[in-house]
Coordinates of C-alpha atoms and ligand atoms in Angstrom, one line a residue:
M170 CA -0.1 0.1 0.0
C171 CA 2.8 2.5 0.7
G172 CA 5.4 3.6 -2.1
I173 CA 9.1 2.8 -2.0
V174 CA 12.2 4.1 -3.8
G175 CA 15.5 3.7 -3.8
Y176 CA 18.6 4.6 -5.8
I177 CA 22.5 3.5 -5.9
G178 CA 24.8 4.8 -8.8
H179 CA 26.9 8.0 -10.1
R180 CA 23.8 10.4 -9.9
E181 CA 22.4 12.6 -6.9
A182 CA 20.0 10.4 -5.6
Y183 CA 17.7 12.6 -3.9
P184 CA 16.0 14.7 -7.1
I185 CA 15.7 10.5 -8.4
I186 CA 13.9 9.5 -5.0
L187 CA 11.6 12.7 -4.6
K188 CA 10.1 12.4 -8.1
G189 CA 9.9 8.8 -7.9
L190 CA 8.1 9.2 -4.8
K191 CA 5.7 11.9 -6.2
R192 CA 4.5 9.2 -8.9
L193 CA 3.9 6.7 -6.4
E194 CA 2.1 9.3 -4.0
Y195 CA -1.1 7.4 -5.4
R196 CA -0.2 4.4 -3.5
G197 CA -0.4 6.0 -0.1
Y198 CA 0.2 9.6 1.0
D199 CA -0.3 10.2 4.9
S200 CA 3.2 10.4 5.3
A201 CA 6.8 10.7 3.6
G202 CA 10.3 10.4 4.1
I203 CA 14.1 10.0 2.5
A204 CA 17.2 8.8 3.5
L205 CA 20.2 9.7 1.9
F206 CA 23.6 8.6 2.2
D207 CA 25.9 11.6 2.0
G208 CA 29.4 9.7 1.8
T209 CA 30.1 9.7 5.7
D210 CA 26.4 9.6 7.4
I211 CA 23.2 8.8 7.0
K212 CA 20.9 12.3 6.6
L213 CA 17.1 11.2 7.3
S214 CA 14.2 13.6 7.1
K215 CA 10.6 12.7 7.3
T216 CA 7.3 14.1 7.9
K217 CA 3.4 13.3 8.1
G218 CA 1.8 15.0 4.8
K219 CA 2.2 14.5 1.2
V220 CA 5.9 14.3 -0.4
D221 CA 5.4 18.1 -1.2
D222 CA 5.4 18.9 2.7
L223 CA 8.4 16.4 3.0
Q224 CA 10.8 18.5 0.0
A225 CA 9.7 22.0 1.9
K226 CA 11.0 20.2 5.4
L227 CA 13.5 18.5 4.2
E228 CA 15.2 21.1 2.2
K229 CA 15.9 23.2 5.3
E230 CA 16.5 20.0 7.5
I231 CA 19.2 17.9 5.7
P232 CA 21.8 18.3 2.7
T233 CA 20.9 16.3 -0.2
N234 CA 23.8 15.4 -1.8
G235 CA 24.8 11.6 -2.0
N236 CA 24.2 8.9 -4.5
L237 CA 22.7 6.4 -2.2
G238 CA 19.3 6.6 -0.5
I239 CA 15.7 5.3 -0.2
G240 CA 12.4 7.1 -0.1
H241 CA 8.9 6.1 1.3
T242 CA 5.7 7.3 0.9
R243 CA 3.4 5.8 3.4
W244 CA -0.6 4.5 3.9
A245 CA -0.5 4.1 7.6
T246 CA -1.2 0.3 9.1
H247 CA 0.4 0.1 12.0
G248 CA 0.2 2.9 14.1
V249 CA -1.3 6.4 13.3
P250 CA 0.1 8.9 10.5
N251 CA 2.6 11.2 11.9
D252 CA 6.3 12.4 11.9
V253 CA 7.4 9.4 14.3
N254 CA 5.8 6.4 12.4
S255 CA 7.3 7.7 8.9
H256 CA 9.8 5.6 7.1
P257 CA 12.6 5.2 6.6
H258 CA 13.2 3.7 10.1
Y259 CA 16.8 3.5 11.6
S260 CA 17.8 0.7 13.7
N261 CA 18.6 1.3 17.3
S262 CA 22.6 1.6 16.5
G263 CA 21.5 4.0 13.7
N264 CA 23.7 1.8 11.0
L265 CA 20.9 0.5 9.1
V266 CA 18.0 2.4 7.8
I267 CA 14.7 0.6 6.5
I268 CA 11.6 1.3 4.3
H269 CA 8.9 -1.2 4.2
N270 CA 5.5 -1.4 2.2
G271 CA 3.1 -4.3 3.9
I272 CA 2.6 -5.7 7.0
I273 CA 4.5 -7.8 9.3
E274 CA 1.9 -9.9 11.4
N275 CA 3.9 -11.3 14.3
Y276 CA 5.9 -7.8 14.9
E277 CA 4.4 -8.0 18.4
S278 CA 6.2 -11.2 19.9
L279 CA 9.3 -10.0 17.4
K280 CA 9.3 -7.1 19.4
K281 CA 8.7 -8.4 23.1
E282 CA 11.8 -10.4 22.1
L283 CA 13.7 -7.6 21.1
S284 CA 12.6 -5.6 23.9
K285 CA 14.2 -8.5 26.3
R286 CA 17.5 -8.0 24.6
G287 CA 17.4 -4.3 25.0
Y288 CA 16.1 -2.8 21.9
T289 CA 13.9 0.2 22.2
F290 CA 11.4 1.8 19.8
K291 CA 10.4 5.2 19.2
S292 CA 7.7 4.3 16.6
D293 CA 4.3 2.1 16.8
T294 CA 5.5 0.2 13.7
D295 CA 5.9 -3.2 12.5
T296 CA 8.6 -1.8 10.1
E297 CA 11.1 -0.6 13.2
V298 CA 10.5 -4.0 14.7
L299 CA 11.9 -5.7 11.3
V300 CA 14.7 -3.4 11.2
N301 CA 15.8 -4.3 14.5
L302 CA 15.5 -7.7 13.8
I303 CA 17.9 -7.7 11.1
E304 CA 20.3 -5.5 12.9
D305 CA 20.2 -8.2 15.8
V306 CA 21.0 -11.2 13.3
K307 CA 23.6 -9.0 11.7
K308 CA 24.9 -8.7 15.2
N309 CA 24.5 -12.4 16.7
E310 CA 25.4 -14.1 13.3
N311 CA 28.1 -11.7 12.5
T312 CA 26.9 -11.9 8.9
K313 CA 27.0 -9.6 6.2
L314 CA 23.7 -7.4 5.8
G315 CA 22.1 -9.5 2.7
K316 CA 22.3 -12.7 4.8
A317 CA 20.9 -10.9 8.1
V318 CA 18.2 -10.1 6.0
Q319 CA 17.3 -13.4 4.8
I320 CA 17.7 -15.0 8.5
A321 CA 15.3 -12.2 9.9
L322 CA 12.8 -12.5 7.1
N323 CA 12.5 -16.2 7.8
Q324 CA 11.4 -15.4 10.9
V325 CA 8.8 -12.9 9.6
V326 CA 5.1 -13.8 9.4
G327 CA 3.1 -11.2 6.9
A328 CA 4.0 -8.9 3.4
Y329 CA 6.8 -7.0 2.3
A330 CA 8.7 -5.0 -0.2
I331 CA 11.6 -3.4 1.9
A332 CA 14.6 -1.8 0.7
V333 CA 17.5 -1.5 3.7
F334 CA 21.1 -0.3 3.6
D335 CA 23.9 -0.2 6.0
K336 CA 26.2 3.0 6.5
N337 CA 29.0 1.2 6.9
K338 CA 28.6 -0.4 3.4
P339 CA 27.4 2.0 1.2
N340 CA 27.7 0.3 -1.9
E341 CA 24.9 -1.9 -1.5
I342 CA 20.8 -1.8 -1.0
V343 CA 19.2 -5.2 -0.2
V344 CA 15.7 -5.6 -1.2
A345 CA 13.0 -8.2 -0.8
R346 CA 9.6 -9.1 -1.6
L347 CA 6.7 -11.3 -0.4
G348 CA 3.1 -10.2 -1.4
S349 CA 3.9 -6.6 -2.0
P350 CA 5.8 -5.4 -5.5
L351 CA 9.3 -4.8 -6.3
A352 CA 10.9 -4.0 -9.2
I353 CA 14.6 -3.1 -9.7
G354 CA 15.5 -0.6 -12.9
I355 CA 18.8 -1.6 -14.3
G356 CA 20.5 1.7 -15.7
D357 CA 24.7 1.9 -16.4
D358 CA 26.5 1.2 -13.8
E359 CA 23.4 2.4 -11.2
F360 CA 20.3 0.8 -9.8
F361 CA 16.9 2.1 -9.2
I362 CA 14.5 0.1 -6.6
A363 CA 10.6 0.8 -6.9
S364 CA 7.2 -0.1 -6.3
D365 CA 6.4 -0.1 -9.8
A366 CA 8.3 1.0 -12.9
S367 CA 7.1 4.6 -13.0
P368 CA 9.8 6.4 -10.7
F369 CA 12.7 5.0 -13.2
I370 CA 11.4 5.4 -16.6
E371 CA 13.0 8.0 -17.6
Y372 CA 16.6 6.5 -16.8
T373 CA 16.1 2.8 -17.7
K374 CA 13.7 0.8 -19.7
N375 CA 15.0 -2.5 -18.4
A376 CA 13.8 -4.1 -15.0
I377 CA 13.6 -6.9 -12.9
Y378 CA 10.5 -7.5 -10.9
L379 CA 11.2 -9.6 -8.1
E380 CA 9.2 -12.7 -7.4
D381 CA 7.3 -13.5 -4.0
E382 CA 9.9 -15.1 -1.8
E383 CA 12.8 -13.4 -3.7
M384 CA 15.2 -10.9 -2.2
A385 CA 18.2 -9.4 -4.0
V386 CA 21.8 -7.7 -3.1
V387 CA 21.9 -4.7 -5.5
R388 CA 25.6 -3.4 -5.8
R389 CA 27.1 -0.5 -7.1
N390 CA 29.1 -1.0 -10.1
K391 CA 28.4 -5.2 -9.8
G392 CA 25.4 -5.7 -10.6
V393 CA 22.1 -7.9 -9.1
K394 CA 22.2 -11.1 -7.3
V395 CA 19.0 -12.3 -6.6
R396 CA 17.9 -15.3 -4.5
K397 CA 15.1 -17.4 -2.7
I398 CA 14.6 -15.9 0.7
K399 CA 13.7 -19.8 1.8
D400 CA 16.3 -22.0 0.7
D401 CA 19.2 -19.4 -0.6
S402 CA 19.0 -20.7 -4.0
L403 CA 20.2 -18.5 -6.9
V404 CA 17.8 -17.3 -9.1
D405 CA 18.6 -16.2 -12.8
P406 CA 16.2 -12.8 -12.8
Y407 CA 14.3 -12.3 -16.2
V408 CA 15.1 -8.5 -17.0
Q409 CA 11.8 -7.1 -18.7
E410 CA 11.9 -4.6 -21.4
L411 CA 9.3 -1.7 -20.1
Q412 CA 6.6 -0.6 -22.3
L413 CA 5.7 2.6 -20.2
N414 CA 6.5 6.0 -21.3
L415 CA 6.8 9.0 -19.4
E416 CA 3.9 10.6 -21.4
Q417 CA 1.6 8.1 -20.0
I418 CA 2.2 8.6 -16.5
E419 CA 2.3 12.8 -16.5
K420 CA -1.1 14.9 -16.7
G421 CA -0.2 15.8 -19.9
G422 CA -2.3 19.0 -19.6
Y423 CA -5.5 17.8 -17.7
D424 CA -5.8 19.7 -14.1
H425 CA -5.9 16.1 -12.4
F426 CA -5.3 12.6 -13.3
M427 CA -8.7 11.3 -12.9
L428 CA -9.9 14.2 -15.6
K429 CA -7.6 12.9 -17.7
E430 CA -7.8 9.6 -17.2
I431 CA -12.0 10.2 -17.9
Y432 CA -10.8 11.6 -21.1
E433 CA -8.6 9.0 -21.9
Q434 CA -11.4 5.8 -22.3
P435 CA -12.4 6.5 -25.9
S436 CA -8.2 5.3 -26.6
A437 CA -8.3 3.2 -23.2
I438 CA -11.3 0.7 -24.8
L439 CA -9.9 1.4 -28.3
D440 CA -6.5 -0.3 -27.0
T441 CA -8.4 -2.8 -25.1
F442 CA -10.1 -4.6 -28.2
R443 CA -7.4 -3.6 -31.0
G444 CA -6.0 -6.6 -32.3
R445 CA -8.2 -8.7 -30.5
M446 CA -11.8 -8.1 -32.2
L447 CA -12.0 -8.2 -36.2
P448 CA -15.4 -7.6 -36.9
N449 CA -15.4 -7.6 -40.8
E450 CA -13.8 -11.2 -40.3
G451 CA -16.6 -12.2 -37.3
I452 CA -13.5 -13.0 -35.2
I453 CA -12.4 -12.5 -31.4
K454 CA -9.2 -13.8 -30.7
M455 CA -7.4 -13.7 -27.2
A456 CA -4.6 -16.1 -26.4
G457 CA -5.9 -16.7 -22.9
I458 CA -8.9 -17.8 -24.0
E459 CA -8.1 -20.0 -27.0
D460 CA -5.4 -21.8 -25.0
N461 CA -7.9 -22.6 -22.6
M462 CA -11.2 -22.8 -24.5
K463 CA -12.0 -26.4 -23.3
T464 CA -11.8 -25.4 -19.7
F465 CA -14.0 -22.6 -20.1
L466 CA -16.7 -24.8 -22.5
N467 CA -16.5 -27.4 -19.8
A468 CA -17.3 -25.0 -16.6
N469 CA -20.0 -25.3 -14.7
R470 CA -20.1 -21.6 -14.0
I471 CA -17.6 -18.8 -13.5
I472 CA -17.1 -17.1 -10.4
V473 CA -15.8 -13.4 -10.4
V474 CA -13.8 -12.4 -7.4
A475 CA -12.8 -8.5 -6.9
C476 CA -12.8 -5.8 -4.8
G477 CA -14.6 -2.3 -5.4
T478 CA -14.6 -1.0 -8.9
S479 CA -13.2 -4.0 -10.5
W480 CA -16.5 -5.8 -8.3
H481 CA -18.8 -3.6 -9.9
A482 CA -17.1 -4.4 -13.2
G483 CA -17.4 -8.0 -12.3
L484 CA -21.3 -7.4 -11.9
V485 CA -21.6 -6.2 -15.2
S486 CA -19.9 -9.2 -16.5
E487 CA -22.9 -11.3 -15.1
Y488 CA -25.2 -9.9 -16.9
I489 CA -23.2 -10.3 -20.1
F490 CA -22.1 -13.8 -19.7
E491 CA -25.3 -15.2 -18.6
D492 CA -27.0 -12.9 -21.7
L493 CA -24.5 -14.1 -24.2
A494 CA -22.8 -16.9 -23.4
R495 CA -25.4 -18.6 -21.0
I496 CA -23.0 -19.4 -18.4
P497 CA -24.2 -19.2 -14.9
V498 CA -22.3 -16.5 -13.0
E499 CA -21.6 -15.8 -9.1
V500 CA -19.8 -12.4 -8.6
E501 CA -17.9 -12.6 -5.1
Y502 CA -16.1 -10.0 -3.0
A503 CA -12.7 -11.2 -2.5
S504 CA -12.7 -10.2 0.7
E505 CA -15.6 -12.3 1.8
F506 CA -15.1 -15.2 -0.7
R507 CA -11.5 -16.3 1.0
Y508 CA -12.7 -16.5 4.2
R509 CA -16.2 -18.3 3.5
N510 CA -14.9 -21.8 3.1
P511 CA -16.6 -21.4 -0.4
V512 CA -17.6 -24.5 -2.3
I513 CA -15.3 -24.6 -5.5
T514 CA -14.2 -27.6 -7.7
D515 CA -12.1 -28.2 -10.8
K516 CA -15.2 -27.7 -12.9
D517 CA -15.2 -24.1 -11.9
V518 CA -13.6 -21.1 -13.7
V519 CA -12.5 -18.2 -11.5
I520 CA -12.1 -14.9 -13.2
A521 CA -10.1 -12.4 -10.8
I522 CA -10.6 -8.9 -11.9
S523 CA -8.1 -6.1 -10.5
Q524 CA -6.7 -2.6 -12.0
S525 CA -3.3 -3.3 -9.9
G526 CA -3.2 -6.4 -10.0
E527 CA -1.9 -5.9 -6.4
T528 CA -5.0 -6.3 -4.2
A529 CA -4.5 -8.8 -1.4
D530 CA -7.7 -9.7 -0.7
T531 CA -8.2 -10.7 -4.5
L532 CA -4.4 -12.2 -4.6
A533 CA -5.7 -14.2 -1.5
A534 CA -8.9 -15.2 -3.1
I535 CA -7.0 -16.7 -6.6
K536 CA -5.0 -18.6 -4.2
L537 CA -7.6 -20.4 -2.1
A538 CA -9.2 -21.0 -5.4
K539 CA -6.3 -22.5 -6.9
S540 CA -5.6 -24.6 -4.0
R541 CA -9.3 -26.0 -4.4
G542 CA -8.9 -27.2 -8.0
A543 CA -10.3 -24.3 -9.9
F544 CA -8.7 -22.8 -13.1
V545 CA -8.0 -18.9 -12.4
F546 CA -8.2 -16.2 -15.2
G547 CA -7.0 -13.0 -14.5
V548 CA -8.3 -9.5 -16.0
C549 CA -5.3 -7.0 -15.0
N550 CA -4.4 -3.8 -16.0
V551 CA -0.9 -3.7 -14.8
V552 CA 1.8 -5.4 -16.9
G553 CA 3.5 -8.1 -14.5
S554 CA 1.6 -7.4 -11.7
S555 CA 1.3 -10.1 -8.9
I556 CA -2.3 -11.3 -9.8
A557 CA -1.1 -11.5 -13.5
R558 CA 1.4 -14.0 -12.6
E559 CA -0.5 -15.6 -9.7
T560 CA -3.5 -16.7 -12.6
H561 CA -3.2 -19.8 -14.6
A562 CA -4.0 -17.3 -17.6
G563 CA -5.1 -13.7 -18.3
A564 CA -6.1 -11.0 -20.5
Y565 CA -4.8 -7.6 -19.9
T566 CA -6.8 -4.1 -20.1
H567 CA -4.6 -2.2 -22.0
A568 CA -5.8 1.2 -20.2
G569 CA -2.3 2.4 -19.4
P570 CA -1.2 3.5 -16.1
E571 CA -4.2 4.8 -13.9
I572 CA -2.6 7.4 -11.3
G573 CA -6.1 8.9 -9.8
V574 CA -6.8 7.0 -6.9
A575 CA -10.8 6.8 -8.2
S576 CA -10.4 4.4 -11.1
T577 CA -12.6 5.3 -14.1
K578 CA -10.7 4.1 -17.3
A579 CA -9.9 0.6 -15.7
F580 CA -13.7 0.1 -15.1
T581 CA -14.7 0.7 -18.8
T582 CA -11.3 -1.5 -19.9
Q583 CA -12.6 -4.3 -17.8
I584 CA -16.0 -4.7 -19.0
T585 CA -14.5 -4.1 -22.5
V586 CA -12.5 -7.2 -22.4
L587 CA -15.1 -9.2 -20.3
T588 CA -17.7 -8.6 -23.2
L589 CA -15.0 -9.7 -25.4
I590 CA -14.8 -12.8 -23.5
A591 CA -18.4 -13.4 -23.2
L592 CA -18.7 -12.9 -27.0
R593 CA -16.1 -15.4 -27.5
L594 CA -17.2 -18.0 -25.7
A595 CA -20.8 -17.3 -26.8
R596 CA -19.7 -18.1 -30.3
A597 CA -17.5 -21.2 -29.6
K598 CA -21.0 -22.2 -27.3
G599 CA -23.0 -21.4 -30.2
T600 CA -25.4 -19.5 -27.6
I601 CA -25.5 -16.3 -30.4
S602 CA -25.8 -16.5 -33.8
S603 CA -22.7 -15.2 -36.0
S604 CA -25.0 -12.3 -37.3
E605 CA -25.8 -11.3 -33.6
F606 CA -22.0 -11.9 -32.9
R607 CA -21.0 -9.3 -35.7
H608 CA -23.5 -7.1 -34.5
H609 CA -22.4 -6.7 -31.4
M610 CA -18.8 -6.2 -32.4
I611 CA -19.7 -3.7 -34.7
E612 CA -21.3 -1.9 -31.8
L613 CA -18.4 -2.5 -29.8
E614 CA -16.3 -0.7 -32.5
L615 CA -18.6 2.1 -32.6
I616 CA -17.8 2.7 -28.5
P617 CA -14.9 4.8 -28.6
E618 CA -16.5 7.4 -30.7
K619 CA -19.4 7.3 -28.8
V620 CA -17.8 7.6 -25.4
K621 CA -16.4 10.9 -27.1
R622 CA -19.6 12.1 -27.5
A623 CA -20.7 11.2 -24.3
L624 CA -17.9 13.5 -23.0
D625 CA -19.5 16.3 -24.7
S626 CA -21.7 16.3 -21.9
D627 CA -19.1 17.7 -19.7
A628 CA -20.0 21.3 -19.6
Y629 CA -23.7 20.6 -18.8
V630 CA -22.5 17.9 -16.3
K631 CA -20.6 20.7 -14.5
T632 CA -23.6 22.8 -14.3
V633 CA -25.7 20.2 -12.7
A634 CA -22.7 19.4 -10.1
D635 CA -22.9 23.0 -9.3
I636 CA -26.9 22.8 -8.5
Y637 CA -26.5 19.7 -6.1
K638 CA -22.6 20.1 -4.6
N639 CA -23.9 20.9 -1.3
A640 CA -26.6 17.9 -1.0
K641 CA -25.5 15.8 1.6
N642 CA -26.9 12.2 0.5
F643 CA -27.6 10.9 -3.3
L644 CA -29.2 7.9 -4.8
Y645 CA -28.1 6.1 -8.0
L646 CA -30.3 3.7 -9.7
G647 CA -30.3 1.6 -12.6
R648 CA -31.8 -1.4 -13.7
G649 CA -30.1 -4.8 -15.3
Y650 CA -27.0 -3.8 -16.8
N651 CA -27.5 -0.5 -15.8
F652 CA -27.7 -1.5 -11.9
P653 CA -23.5 -2.1 -11.7
V654 CA -23.2 1.2 -13.0
A655 CA -25.6 3.1 -10.6
L656 CA -23.4 1.0 -7.4
E657 CA -20.4 2.7 -9.4
G658 CA -21.6 6.2 -9.8
A659 CA -22.1 6.1 -6.0
L660 CA -18.8 4.6 -5.1
K661 CA -17.3 7.6 -7.4
L662 CA -19.1 10.0 -5.5
K663 CA -18.5 8.8 -2.2
E664 CA -14.6 8.4 -2.3
I665 CA -13.6 11.7 -3.7
S666 CA -16.2 13.9 -2.5
Y667 CA -17.3 12.6 0.7
I668 CA -21.0 13.0 -0.1
H669 CA -22.9 9.7 1.2
A670 CA -24.3 8.2 -1.9
E671 CA -26.0 4.7 -2.2
G672 CA -26.6 2.6 -5.5
Y673 CA -29.9 0.3 -5.8
P674 CA -31.6 -1.4 -8.6
A675 CA -34.1 0.9 -9.5
A676 CA -37.5 -1.4 -8.6
E677 CA -35.5 -2.2 -5.2
M678 CA -36.5 1.4 -4.3
K679 CA -39.9 0.8 -3.2
H680 CA -38.9 -1.6 -0.7
G681 CA -37.1 0.8 1.5
P682 CA -34.7 3.8 0.4
I683 CA -37.9 5.5 -1.5
A684 CA -38.5 6.5 2.5
L685 CA -35.2 8.8 2.4
I686 CA -36.9 10.9 -0.7
D687 CA -37.8 14.3 -0.2
E688 CA -37.0 17.8 -2.0
N689 CA -33.6 17.7 -0.7
M690 CA -32.6 14.3 -2.1
P691 CA -31.1 14.2 -6.0
I692 CA -31.5 11.1 -7.5
V693 CA -29.4 10.1 -10.7
V694 CA -31.4 7.6 -12.6
I695 CA -30.0 5.5 -15.3
A696 CA -33.1 5.3 -17.6
T697 CA -31.5 4.1 -21.3
K698 CA -33.7 3.6 -24.5
K699 CA -32.6 0.2 -24.4
G700 CA -32.8 -1.8 -21.2
H701 CA -36.5 -1.7 -19.3
Y702 CA -37.1 1.8 -19.9
E703 CA -40.7 1.9 -19.4
K704 CA -40.0 0.2 -16.0
V705 CA -37.3 2.9 -15.0
V706 CA -39.8 5.6 -16.5
S707 CA -42.2 4.3 -13.8
N708 CA -39.7 4.4 -11.2
I709 CA -39.0 7.9 -12.2
Q710 CA -42.9 9.1 -11.9
E711 CA -42.4 7.5 -8.5
I712 CA -39.6 9.4 -7.3
K713 CA -40.9 12.6 -9.2
S714 CA -44.6 12.4 -6.8
R715 CA -42.3 12.2 -3.7
K716 CA -40.4 15.5 -4.7
G717 CA -37.3 14.0 -5.0
K718 CA -34.7 15.7 -7.5
I719 CA -34.4 13.5 -10.6
I720 CA -31.2 13.7 -12.9
G721 CA -31.7 11.4 -15.8
I722 CA -28.9 9.6 -17.3
V723 CA -30.7 9.2 -21.1
T724 CA -30.6 8.2 -24.7
E725 CA -29.8 10.9 -27.0
G726 CA -33.5 12.3 -28.4
D727 CA -35.5 11.2 -25.3
E728 CA -38.1 13.1 -24.5
Q729 CA -40.3 11.3 -22.0
V730 CA -37.8 11.5 -18.9
R731 CA -37.0 14.9 -20.6
E732 CA -40.7 15.7 -19.3
L733 CA -40.1 14.3 -15.6
A734 CA -36.9 15.1 -14.8
D735 CA -34.8 18.0 -13.3
H736 CA -32.2 17.5 -15.6
V737 CA -31.3 14.8 -18.2
I738 CA -27.7 14.2 -19.5
E739 CA -27.4 12.4 -22.5
V740 CA -25.2 9.6 -24.0
P741 CA -25.5 8.0 -27.5
E742 CA -27.8 5.0 -28.1
T743 CA -26.0 1.6 -28.4
I744 CA -26.8 -1.9 -27.7
E745 CA -28.4 -2.9 -24.0
S746 CA -24.8 -5.0 -23.0
L747 CA -23.0 -2.0 -24.0
T748 CA -24.9 0.8 -22.3
P749 CA -22.3 0.6 -19.0
L750 CA -19.7 1.8 -21.4
L751 CA -21.6 5.0 -22.2
T752 CA -23.6 5.7 -18.9
T753 CA -20.7 5.5 -16.5
I754 CA -19.1 8.8 -18.2
P755 CA -21.2 11.4 -17.0
L756 CA -21.3 9.5 -13.4
Q757 CA -17.6 9.8 -13.5
L758 CA -18.0 13.8 -14.6
L759 CA -20.5 14.6 -12.1
S760 CA -18.5 13.2 -9.1
Y761 CA -15.5 14.7 -10.4
H762 CA -16.8 18.4 -10.9
I763 CA -18.7 18.2 -7.6
A764 CA -15.4 16.8 -5.5
L765 CA -13.7 20.0 -7.1
M766 CA -16.3 22.3 -6.2
L767 CA -16.0 21.5 -2.4
G768 CA -12.3 21.7 -2.8
K769 CA -11.7 18.4 -2.1
N770 CA -8.4 16.5 -3.5
V771 CA -9.8 14.7 -6.3
D772 CA -6.6 12.4 -7.1
Q773 CA -5.7 11.6 -3.5
P774 CA -8.9 11.1 -1.7
R775 CA -8.7 11.0 2.3
N776 CA -8.2 7.2 3.7
L777 CA -7.8 5.6 0.4
A778 CA -4.8 4.4 -1.9
K779 CA -4.6 3.0 -5.1
A780 CA -3.6 -0.2 -4.9
V781 CA -4.6 -2.0 -1.3
T782 CA -2.0 -4.7 -1.0
V783 CA -3.2 -5.2 2.8
E784 CA -6.2 -7.1 4.2
Ligands
F6R253 C1 -12.7 2.9 -6.8 C2 -11.4 2.1 -6.5 C3 -11.5 0.7 -5.7 C4 -10.5 0.1 -6.1 C5 -10.6 -1.4 -5.4 C6 -10.0 -2.7 -6.6 O1 -12.5 3.7 -7.3 O2 -10.2 2.4 -7.0 O3 -12.5 0.5 -5.0 O4 -11.1 -0.7 -7.4 O5 -9.6 -1.4 -4.4 O6 -8.5 -2.6 -6.7 P1 -8.1 -3.2 -7.7 O7 -8.8 -3.3 -9.2 O8 -6.3 -2.4 -8.1 O9 -8.0 -4.6 -7.5

C-alpha cells in the first residue's frame, strides 16, 4: 500500500527519489520520508503529510547530496500517520535504515523478544521492529547485511517489499519481496528500486520484477544478485523490457489525473479491443481464452472475484456472460470469498479482476481457488503484477497507467475485456448466431467514438454538479446492466467528494430507500432506451411524486424522461449490453466536478490508496 523508491549509482539520489515518490503517491500519501547517504553518514528527514510537505521540510533540514538513498510514501497500517511513524526507520545503532511496504503480522512477539534483548522503539510501526530484527541477526550471527535480511525474513509472518542499507557498507541496497511489488531498474552502473517502474522510466527500460519470496543484493558497479529467501538458492532473474513511457504517467495538460483518465477512455477502450476483435472477419481472438477454450466450455459456472470498482465491472460481466454465453456466474467480494469456505471445484472457472493486480484480498481469493482445483483467469491492467502472475492465464486491459485513486478507465476497459470474452465463448458455445456476434462487435467498435460524444456533456454535467454540490446524500438507480453502473456512480461520488451516496436497483427503491426521498434528495436515474426503459420511467414517476430531484441519464433524443426529470444528461444509443460503457461517463464527470467544487483532493482522496495490498 505504500510506495518505496531507492537509488544507488553515480547520480544525485535525492531528485530521483523525490520525483519517484511523487509518482508513487497514488499508493499512499499520509506521510513520507527520505534517507540519503552523504558519503559519511545517513541523513534522514520525514514528515506527516504529502511528498510536497516532505520536500519543504527536508530541504531545510538536511543536505541533499549523495548517490545512495531510499524514500517512502506511506499509507498507515500500524501506527497513526505522524512524523515518528513515517519511514525510513533506523535500527537502534543508527547503522541500518529501512523502508517497507506491507504488514509484519507477528511484529508484537518479535518486538517483545527484541525488547528483552535491550532494543527500544520510537515508533508504533512493525517496520521498526523488522529493522532491529535484522540488526540483531547481523550482530549475533556476525554476518553481512544480505544474509541478516534473509535470516530475519525467515522469522517474519506477513507481507513486505523492503529496501535496507547499512551506512558502513554504502555500496549496496538489500531488497526483498513477499506479497508487495518490487521492481529493480537496471541502468548503466546504476540501479533503481521502486514499487512500480514509474519512478525510473526516464532512466532505463530494463527492469527485474522480484517474485514473491525473493530477495536481491543490489551492488554499485557490480549488479544484482537474486536469491530465494527460504532456501538461499540463486535465481537467474528475467530482465523485462518496459513498455511504459513518460507521457503516460504525467498529467498531459489536464488539471488532475482523474480527468485525464476519464478523457482517455475512448483510446483506452480502443486499445483494449484493438487486435483482438475483427468484426469484418467475424473473429475475436485472445490467447488466454483460445489456449484454455476447453476449460471455459466445460465450466459449470464462472465465479468472479474482485473488490471495489473491479467488483462492479464483475457485476456487469454477470449480465453479459449469462445473457450471451449462458454460463452461470457468481460475483463475489474477494474479501468475503476468501474467508467463507466457499464450495469450489475443478469444474469452476474463477475470473479475478483487478486494475492494480496487487489487491491483497483478490490475490488471496485466487490462491484459495487454485488450492481447490479451480482454473483462475486474471483480468488486470498492470502488466507483470502479482495477480497477473498468480493466475493460470489472463487478458490485460490496455488502459495504460491509472494514477487517479478513483478508478475510471480501468472500469470501462475491464468491461470491454469481459465483453470480448463473453462474446468469444458465446460464439464457441453457439449461444449466439454469427450475425448477432458480428452485430455486437460492430457496436463495440463504435463505442470509442460514442464515449467521445458522451464526454461532450462535460460542461452541462458541471452545471448540474454546481446545483447539487451541497447535497448531503445522493441516490443512484439503474436496472439490469445499469444496476452495477449505479453502484459505481455512488462509489465514485463517495470516495472523492465524501458525500454519502447509495446505488440501488431501481425496482428495489420501493422496498425501503423510497423513504429517504424528499425535495432535498438528488437521485441519479439511468434510464437509457435499451433496458427496461418503461419500468425505469415508472420508477421516475414514483420519485417525482415524492418531490425528489431527478437527474436522468438518457439516450440521445429522449423526450419522455426529459418531461419528468429536473435535468437530463444524454449519452449516445447502443445495444443494451454496451450501455454501461456510456452511462458511466457522466457519473464519473459528476463526481469529479462536485469534488472539485467542494475543494477536495480529487486524485488523492483521504484514507484511500490506489493499490490495497493489505487485508
Ligand atoms: C474505486 C477504487 C477501488 C478499487 C479496488 C480494487 O475507485 O479505486 O474500489 O477498485 O480497491 O482495486 P484493484 O482493481 O486494483 O484490485
